[in-house]
Tab-separated table of C-alpha atoms in Angstrom:
chain	number	residue	atom	x	y	z
A	1	MET	CA	123.225	50.925	-99.362
A	2	THR	CA	121.837	54.045	-97.852
A	3	VAL	CA	118.274	54.316	-96.715
A	4	THR	CA	116.814	57.756	-96.619
A	5	THR	CA	113.640	58.719	-94.926
A	6	THR	CA	111.414	61.541	-95.946
A	7	ARG	CA	109.188	63.328	-93.466
A	8	VAL	CA	105.675	63.045	-94.770
A	9	PRO	CA	103.021	65.355	-93.403
A	10	LEU	CA	100.761	63.282	-91.265
A	11	ILE	CA	97.067	63.868	-91.578
A	12	VAL	CA	95.131	61.932	-88.999
A	13	PRO	CA	91.435	62.583	-88.727
A	14	ARG	CA	90.514	63.660	-85.247
A	15	SER	CA	87.449	62.287	-83.605
A	16	GLU	CA	84.731	64.784	-82.904
A	17	ARG	CA	84.648	65.841	-79.277
A	18	ARG	CA	81.596	67.370	-77.725
A	19	LEU	CA	83.546	69.178	-75.026
A	20	GLY	CA	87.247	69.843	-75.116
A	21	LEU	CA	89.526	69.890	-72.103
A	22	ARG	CA	89.591	73.685	-72.081
A	23	THR	CA	85.809	73.905	-72.111
A	24	LYS	CA	85.483	71.362	-69.335
A	25	ALA	CA	88.040	73.168	-67.194
A	26	LEU	CA	86.239	76.484	-67.679
A	27	LEU	CA	82.879	74.938	-66.835
A	28	ILE	CA	84.241	73.232	-63.731
A	29	THR	CA	85.729	76.532	-62.583
A	30	VAL	CA	82.915	78.939	-63.455
A	31	LEU	CA	79.730	76.939	-62.880
A	32	PRO	CA	80.142	76.528	-59.089
A	33	ILE	CA	80.691	80.286	-58.740
A	34	LEU	CA	77.629	81.090	-60.845
A	35	LEU	CA	75.502	78.595	-58.909
A	36	LEU	CA	76.728	80.083	-55.652
A	37	GLY	CA	75.818	83.559	-56.896
A	38	LEU	CA	72.343	82.372	-57.899
A	39	LEU	CA	71.830	80.732	-54.509
A	40	VAL	CA	72.953	83.880	-52.697
A	41	ALA	CA	70.659	86.009	-54.882
A	42	LEU	CA	67.646	83.812	-54.136
A	43	THR	CA	68.480	83.905	-50.438
A	44	LEU	CA	68.752	87.697	-50.484
A	45	VAL	CA	65.438	88.029	-52.328
A	46	ALA	CA	63.701	85.902	-49.700
A	47	GLN	CA	65.463	87.797	-46.924
A	48	ARG	CA	64.451	91.140	-48.447
A	49	ARG	CA	60.818	90.080	-48.555
A	50	ALA	CA	60.986	88.935	-44.919
A	51	GLU	CA	62.645	92.185	-43.810
A	52	LEU	CA	60.116	94.329	-45.671
A	53	ASN	CA	57.250	92.396	-44.117
A	54	ALA	CA	58.759	92.712	-40.647
A	55	VAL	CA	59.375	96.455	-40.981
A	56	SER	CA	55.926	97.122	-42.462
A	57	ARG	CA	54.221	95.128	-39.712
A	58	SER	CA	56.203	96.930	-37.035
A	59	LEU	CA	55.413	100.341	-38.519
A	60	SER	CA	51.752	99.462	-39.003
A	61	ALA	CA	51.478	98.161	-35.453
A	62	SER	CA	52.990	101.395	-34.104
A	63	VAL	CA	50.549	103.590	-36.039
A	64	ALA	CA	47.633	101.317	-35.180
A	65	SER	CA	48.498	101.363	-31.481
A	66	VAL	CA	48.309	105.157	-31.416
A	67	LEU	CA	45.028	105.260	-33.331
A	68	ALA	CA	43.460	102.381	-31.418
A	69	SER	CA	44.022	104.020	-28.060
A	70	SER	CA	42.417	107.375	-28.842
A	71	LEU	CA	40.491	107.362	-32.128
A	72	ASP	CA	36.780	108.103	-31.830
A	73	VAL	CA	35.178	107.135	-35.134
A	74	THR	CA	31.999	109.035	-34.253
A	75	ASP	CA	33.833	112.370	-34.152
A	76	LEU	CA	34.467	113.351	-37.775
A	77	THR	CA	36.701	116.311	-36.930
A	78	GLN	CA	38.938	114.272	-34.645
A	79	VAL	CA	39.151	111.423	-37.154
A	80	ASN	CA	40.257	113.730	-39.971
A	81	MET	CA	42.894	115.427	-37.815
A	82	GLN	CA	44.365	112.167	-36.533
A	83	LEU	CA	44.379	110.478	-39.913
A	84	ARG	CA	46.042	113.451	-41.607
A	85	ALA	CA	48.694	113.500	-38.901
A	86	ALA	CA	49.261	109.762	-39.382
A	87	VAL	CA	49.703	109.897	-43.181
A	88	ALA	CA	52.092	112.812	-42.721
A	89	SER	CA	54.480	110.370	-41.049
A	90	PRO	CA	57.285	108.958	-43.204
A	91	SER	CA	56.433	105.754	-45.071
A	92	VAL	CA	52.685	105.823	-44.230
A	93	ALA	CA	50.893	105.938	-47.599
A	94	PHE	CA	47.225	105.490	-46.706
A	95	LEU	CA	44.812	104.630	-43.901
A	96	ASP	CA	41.439	102.980	-44.332
A	97	ILE	CA	39.068	102.810	-41.355
A	98	GLN	CA	35.830	100.867	-41.601
A	99	PRO	CA	33.848	101.274	-38.360
A	100	ALA	CA	31.382	98.654	-37.220
A	101	GLY	CA	27.742	99.550	-37.692
A	102	ASP	CA	26.426	102.413	-39.795
A	103	VAL	CA	29.284	104.853	-39.206
A	104	PRO	CA	30.782	106.130	-42.504
A	105	ARG	CA	34.056	104.802	-43.797
A	106	TYR	CA	37.194	106.949	-43.603
A	107	PHE	CA	39.967	106.785	-46.183
A	108	ILE	CA	42.915	109.132	-46.527
A	109	SER	CA	46.256	108.940	-48.304
A	110	ASP	CA	49.363	111.046	-48.763
A	111	ALA	CA	47.861	112.215	-52.096
A	112	PRO	CA	44.354	113.361	-51.060
A	113	GLN	CA	43.385	114.576	-54.546
A	114	THR	CA	43.363	110.972	-55.803
A	115	ASP	CA	42.014	109.196	-52.714
A	116	TRP	CA	39.008	108.046	-54.726
A	117	LEU	CA	41.197	106.136	-57.190
A	118	LEU	CA	43.491	104.513	-54.611
A	119	ARG	CA	40.507	103.484	-52.487
A	120	ALA	CA	38.917	101.735	-55.475
A	121	GLN	CA	42.198	99.962	-56.265
A	122	LEU	CA	42.559	98.873	-52.630
A	123	ASP	CA	39.008	97.506	-52.585
A	124	ALA	CA	39.634	95.538	-55.776
A	125	PHE	CA	42.861	94.144	-54.320
A	126	LEU	CA	41.286	93.056	-51.016
A	127	ASN	CA	38.300	91.529	-52.799
A	128	ALA	CA	40.661	89.446	-54.928
A	129	GLN	CA	43.094	88.692	-52.077
A	130	PRO	CA	41.400	89.116	-48.684
A	131	ALA	CA	44.622	88.260	-46.841
A	132	GLY	CA	46.943	90.005	-49.307
A	133	SER	CA	49.809	92.106	-47.990
A	134	HIS	CA	51.716	93.183	-51.111
A	135	LEU	CA	49.901	95.685	-53.329
A	136	ALA	CA	51.753	96.694	-56.508
A	137	LEU	CA	50.114	99.314	-58.714
A	138	SER	CA	50.963	101.253	-61.834
A	139	ASP	CA	50.353	104.986	-61.690
A	140	THR	CA	47.123	105.405	-63.669
A	141	ARG	CA	45.977	108.695	-62.148
A	142	ALA	CA	46.534	110.599	-65.384
A	143	ASP	CA	44.377	108.075	-67.254
A	144	ALA	CA	41.646	108.424	-64.627
A	145	TYR	CA	41.584	112.192	-65.070
A	146	ARG	CA	41.456	111.768	-68.842
A	147	ALA	CA	38.470	109.469	-68.413
A	148	ALA	CA	36.839	112.132	-66.249
A	149	GLN	CA	37.499	114.699	-68.981
A	150	ALA	CA	35.773	112.471	-71.509
A	151	THR	CA	32.610	112.347	-69.398
A	152	LEU	CA	32.245	116.127	-69.139
A	153	SER	CA	29.242	117.589	-70.828
A	154	ALA	CA	29.385	120.597	-73.100
A	155	ALA	CA	27.905	122.744	-70.332
A	156	ALA	CA	30.668	121.903	-67.837
A	157	PRO	CA	32.367	125.000	-66.384
A	158	ASP	CA	35.730	125.994	-67.804
A	159	SER	CA	37.233	125.915	-64.314
A	160	VAL	CA	36.501	122.193	-64.084
A	161	ARG	CA	38.061	121.543	-67.475
A	162	GLU	CA	41.145	123.552	-66.541
A	163	HIS	CA	41.462	121.701	-63.240
A	164	LEU	CA	41.297	118.303	-64.938
A	165	GLN	CA	43.738	119.336	-67.657
A	166	ALA	CA	46.210	120.664	-65.079
A	167	ALA	CA	45.985	117.387	-63.175
A	168	VAL	CA	46.602	115.376	-66.362
A	169	THR	CA	49.622	117.519	-67.238
A	170	THR	CA	51.098	117.104	-63.755
A	171	LEU	CA	50.446	113.378	-63.425
A	172	ASP	CA	51.717	112.485	-66.898
A	173	ALA	CA	55.250	112.786	-65.495
A	174	THR	CA	54.707	109.715	-63.285
A	175	ARG	CA	52.346	107.805	-65.563
A	176	GLY	CA	53.044	104.069	-65.577
A	177	GLN	CA	55.509	104.121	-62.677
A	178	ARG	CA	55.240	101.208	-60.263
A	179	GLN	CA	54.318	101.845	-56.653
A	180	THR	CA	54.408	99.093	-54.054
A	181	TYR	CA	52.478	99.163	-50.790
A	182	GLU	CA	52.866	96.824	-47.849
A	183	VAL	CA	49.305	96.350	-46.588
A	184	THR	CA	48.471	95.361	-43.013
A	185	GLN	CA	44.906	94.705	-41.849
A	186	LEU	CA	44.104	95.094	-38.162
A	187	ALA	CA	41.033	95.275	-35.959
A	188	VAL	CA	40.308	97.254	-32.783
A	189	TYR	CA	38.052	95.817	-30.067
A	190	ASP	CA	36.528	97.325	-26.953
A	191	THR	CA	37.154	94.895	-24.092
A	192	GLN	CA	36.698	95.019	-20.334
A	193	ALA	CA	40.371	95.889	-19.940
A	194	GLY	CA	40.149	98.673	-22.524
A	195	ARG	CA	40.788	98.778	-26.220
A	196	ALA	CA	42.613	95.803	-27.714
A	197	LEU	CA	44.378	95.600	-31.071
A	198	ARG	CA	44.196	92.377	-33.076
A	199	LEU	CA	47.201	91.939	-35.330
A	200	PRO	CA	47.256	89.615	-38.366
A	201	GLY	CA	47.297	85.974	-37.337
A	202	GLN	CA	46.025	86.649	-33.816
A	203	ALA	CA	42.747	85.421	-32.379
A	204	ALA	CA	39.973	87.951	-31.851
A	205	PRO	CA	39.775	89.144	-28.223
A	206	GLN	CA	36.613	88.965	-26.151
A	207	GLY	CA	34.844	92.242	-26.731
A	208	THR	CA	33.006	94.453	-29.186
A	209	LEU	CA	34.487	95.240	-32.582
A	210	LEU	CA	34.961	98.996	-32.989
A	211	PHE	CA	36.551	99.282	-36.427
A	212	HIS	CA	38.782	97.601	-38.979
A	213	LEU	CA	41.992	99.410	-39.821
A	214	THR	CA	43.978	98.905	-43.028
A	215	ILE	CA	47.371	100.570	-43.242
A	216	GLY	CA	49.494	100.879	-46.366
A	217	VAL	CA	53.158	101.749	-46.043
A	218	THR	CA	55.806	102.379	-48.672
A	219	LEU	CA	59.341	101.265	-47.944
A	220	GLY	CA	60.980	102.675	-51.030
A	221	ASP	CA	64.229	103.702	-49.325
A	222	LEU	CA	64.698	100.366	-47.578
A	223	ASN	CA	63.732	98.486	-50.722
A	224	ALA	CA	66.272	100.505	-52.721
A	225	VAL	CA	69.027	99.693	-50.217
A	226	LEU	CA	68.213	95.988	-50.306
A	227	SER	CA	68.044	96.033	-54.110
A	228	ARG	CA	71.480	97.658	-54.308
A	229	GLN	CA	72.803	95.010	-51.943
A	230	LEU	CA	71.406	92.292	-54.194
A	231	TRP	CA	72.924	93.806	-57.350
A	232	LEU	CA	76.298	94.243	-55.641
A	233	VAL	CA	76.333	90.560	-54.701
A	234	LEU	CA	75.419	89.547	-58.253
A	235	LEU	CA	78.082	91.865	-59.670
A	236	ALA	CA	80.703	90.464	-57.297
A	237	CYS	CA	79.798	86.916	-58.339
A	238	ALA	CA	79.994	87.848	-62.028
A	239	VAL	CA	83.405	89.513	-61.615
A	240	THR	CA	84.668	86.535	-59.612
A	241	ALA	CA	83.405	84.123	-62.265
A	242	LEU	CA	85.092	86.076	-65.073
A	243	THR	CA	88.350	86.294	-63.122
A	244	ALA	CA	88.260	82.576	-62.376
A	245	ALA	CA	87.513	81.840	-66.034
A	246	GLY	CA	90.495	83.920	-67.147
A	247	LEU	CA	92.853	82.250	-64.682
A	248	ALA	CA	91.544	78.802	-65.593
A	249	TYR	CA	91.987	79.528	-69.293
A	250	ARG	CA	95.594	80.587	-68.789
A	251	ALA	CA	96.329	77.535	-66.658
A	252	VAL	CA	94.666	75.078	-69.024
A	253	ARG	CA	95.997	76.676	-72.197
A	254	ARG	CA	99.573	75.525	-71.561
A	255	LEU	CA	98.474	72.074	-70.431
A	256	VAL	CA	96.292	71.525	-73.490
A	257	GLY	CA	99.015	72.842	-75.811
A	258	VAL	CA	101.543	70.353	-74.467
A	259	ILE	CA	99.054	67.473	-74.644
A	260	LEU	CA	98.193	68.258	-78.268
A	261	ALA	CA	101.879	68.548	-79.189
A	262	ILE	CA	102.675	65.212	-77.528
A	263	THR	CA	99.732	63.642	-79.363
A	264	ASP	CA	101.059	64.865	-82.722
A	265	ALA	CA	104.575	63.676	-81.839
A	266	ALA	CA	103.260	60.225	-80.913
A	267	GLN	CA	101.402	60.005	-84.209
A	268	GLN	CA	104.575	60.954	-86.113
A	269	ALA	CA	106.552	58.379	-84.137
A	270	SER	CA	104.004	55.682	-84.967
A	271	LEU	CA	104.958	56.177	-88.650
A	272	GLY	CA	108.665	55.961	-87.910
A	273	GLN	CA	109.377	59.670	-88.305
A	274	LEU	CA	111.912	60.018	-85.496
A	275	ASP	CA	114.676	62.022	-87.174
A	276	GLY	CA	113.949	65.448	-85.792
A	277	PRO	CA	113.430	66.418	-82.179
A	278	ILE	CA	109.923	66.742	-80.939
A	279	GLN	CA	108.934	70.396	-81.077
A	280	ILE	CA	107.239	70.885	-77.742
A	281	ARG	CA	107.602	74.003	-75.677
A	282	SER	CA	107.597	73.025	-72.062
A	283	GLY	CA	108.071	76.585	-70.939
A	284	GLY	CA	111.350	75.758	-69.222
A	285	ARG	CA	109.586	75.122	-65.953
A	286	PRO	CA	110.701	72.328	-63.620
A	287	ASP	CA	107.213	70.909	-63.217
A	288	GLU	CA	105.330	67.796	-64.306
A	289	LEU	CA	104.854	69.074	-67.859
A	290	GLY	CA	108.582	69.676	-68.238
A	291	ASP	CA	109.307	66.177	-66.945
A	292	LEU	CA	106.777	64.716	-69.386
A	293	VAL	CA	108.310	66.528	-72.370
A	294	THR	CA	111.803	65.405	-71.342
A	295	ALA	CA	110.646	61.784	-71.018
A	296	ILE	CA	108.960	61.889	-74.440
A	297	GLU	CA	112.117	63.299	-76.031
A	298	ARG	CA	114.240	60.552	-74.422
A	299	LEU	CA	111.806	57.975	-75.758
A	300	ARG	CA	112.145	59.451	-79.256
A	301	VAL	CA	115.937	59.319	-79.102
A	302	SER	CA	115.896	55.730	-77.815
A	303	LEU	CA	113.499	54.607	-80.539
A	304	HIS	CA	115.534	56.395	-83.187
A	305	LEU	CA	118.750	54.664	-82.060
A	306	ALA	CA	117.033	51.282	-81.869
A	307	LEU	CA	115.605	51.597	-85.378
A	308	SER	CA	118.923	52.862	-86.735
A	309	ARG	CA	120.718	49.714	-85.543
A	310	LEU	CA	118.207	47.602	-87.424
A	311	ARG	CA	118.919	49.375	-90.686
A	312	PRO	CA	121.633	48.110	-93.101
A	313	GLY	CA	125.015	49.236	-91.828
A	314	GLY	CA	123.887	49.300	-88.206
A	315	ARG	CA	124.387	53.035	-87.876
A	316	PRO	CA	121.962	55.832	-87.462
């Protein structure tokens, strides 16, 4: 009596898995790199803010020291000359001097034709944040000139209309652009030892207040360098994460393939289908996966021989 076996396709429902082994391996590999990149980015952002504050304070203190030692707020000609020379320096955007008493206020910027607008924006900022040091504005000078055009009467001279229209045409090119100023507020006192400068956070010296000095500086070049540094770090982290993900996928792909093949072979063996060799590609490598495949194949052969002896005739 001959017993024949027929290989029947095995259909075993697989349980639903939320995360497969490949997904877990990729997450374990990539997530630490992404978290490290995020941590480095946050650190660089905080460091950039600290560096900008330090540079702006140092620059403001240097300009203020020069003005505090020689500025006479009662001499209009001298004030205008010194302030124009100061705003001509790199990075100095505006100077606002408010003398004590009834002496007029002095305000000058590197764009004198729109001093009136920047002064109003600075006042609004300091009223809202008396100790504020970071003033970010959108360029609305073109809109301000348009508003001035709208208020002109019909009898306004053509020269005024042409001037306003020329300003609108010129300023439309930068309309809406963001400009950031680092603002430092200082005070100058007249003491027995001479003039003294009070920096932010310092106690007022014993003496008579001469004037308050507000300095706005723009650190666009330094900010651009620090921003490029931040983006380079983020790009390096992204490239590293993608490279690690690719390497992890290649490493896990073979492992998962062997595990799935062994699982299918074990399910076939559980139904007694041991005639054919287990089709598992170990890659021919002398590693743990190759040893596992060899052991599984030996187990199949041993089970096949054992079952064959139990069949009628005692032969495979």
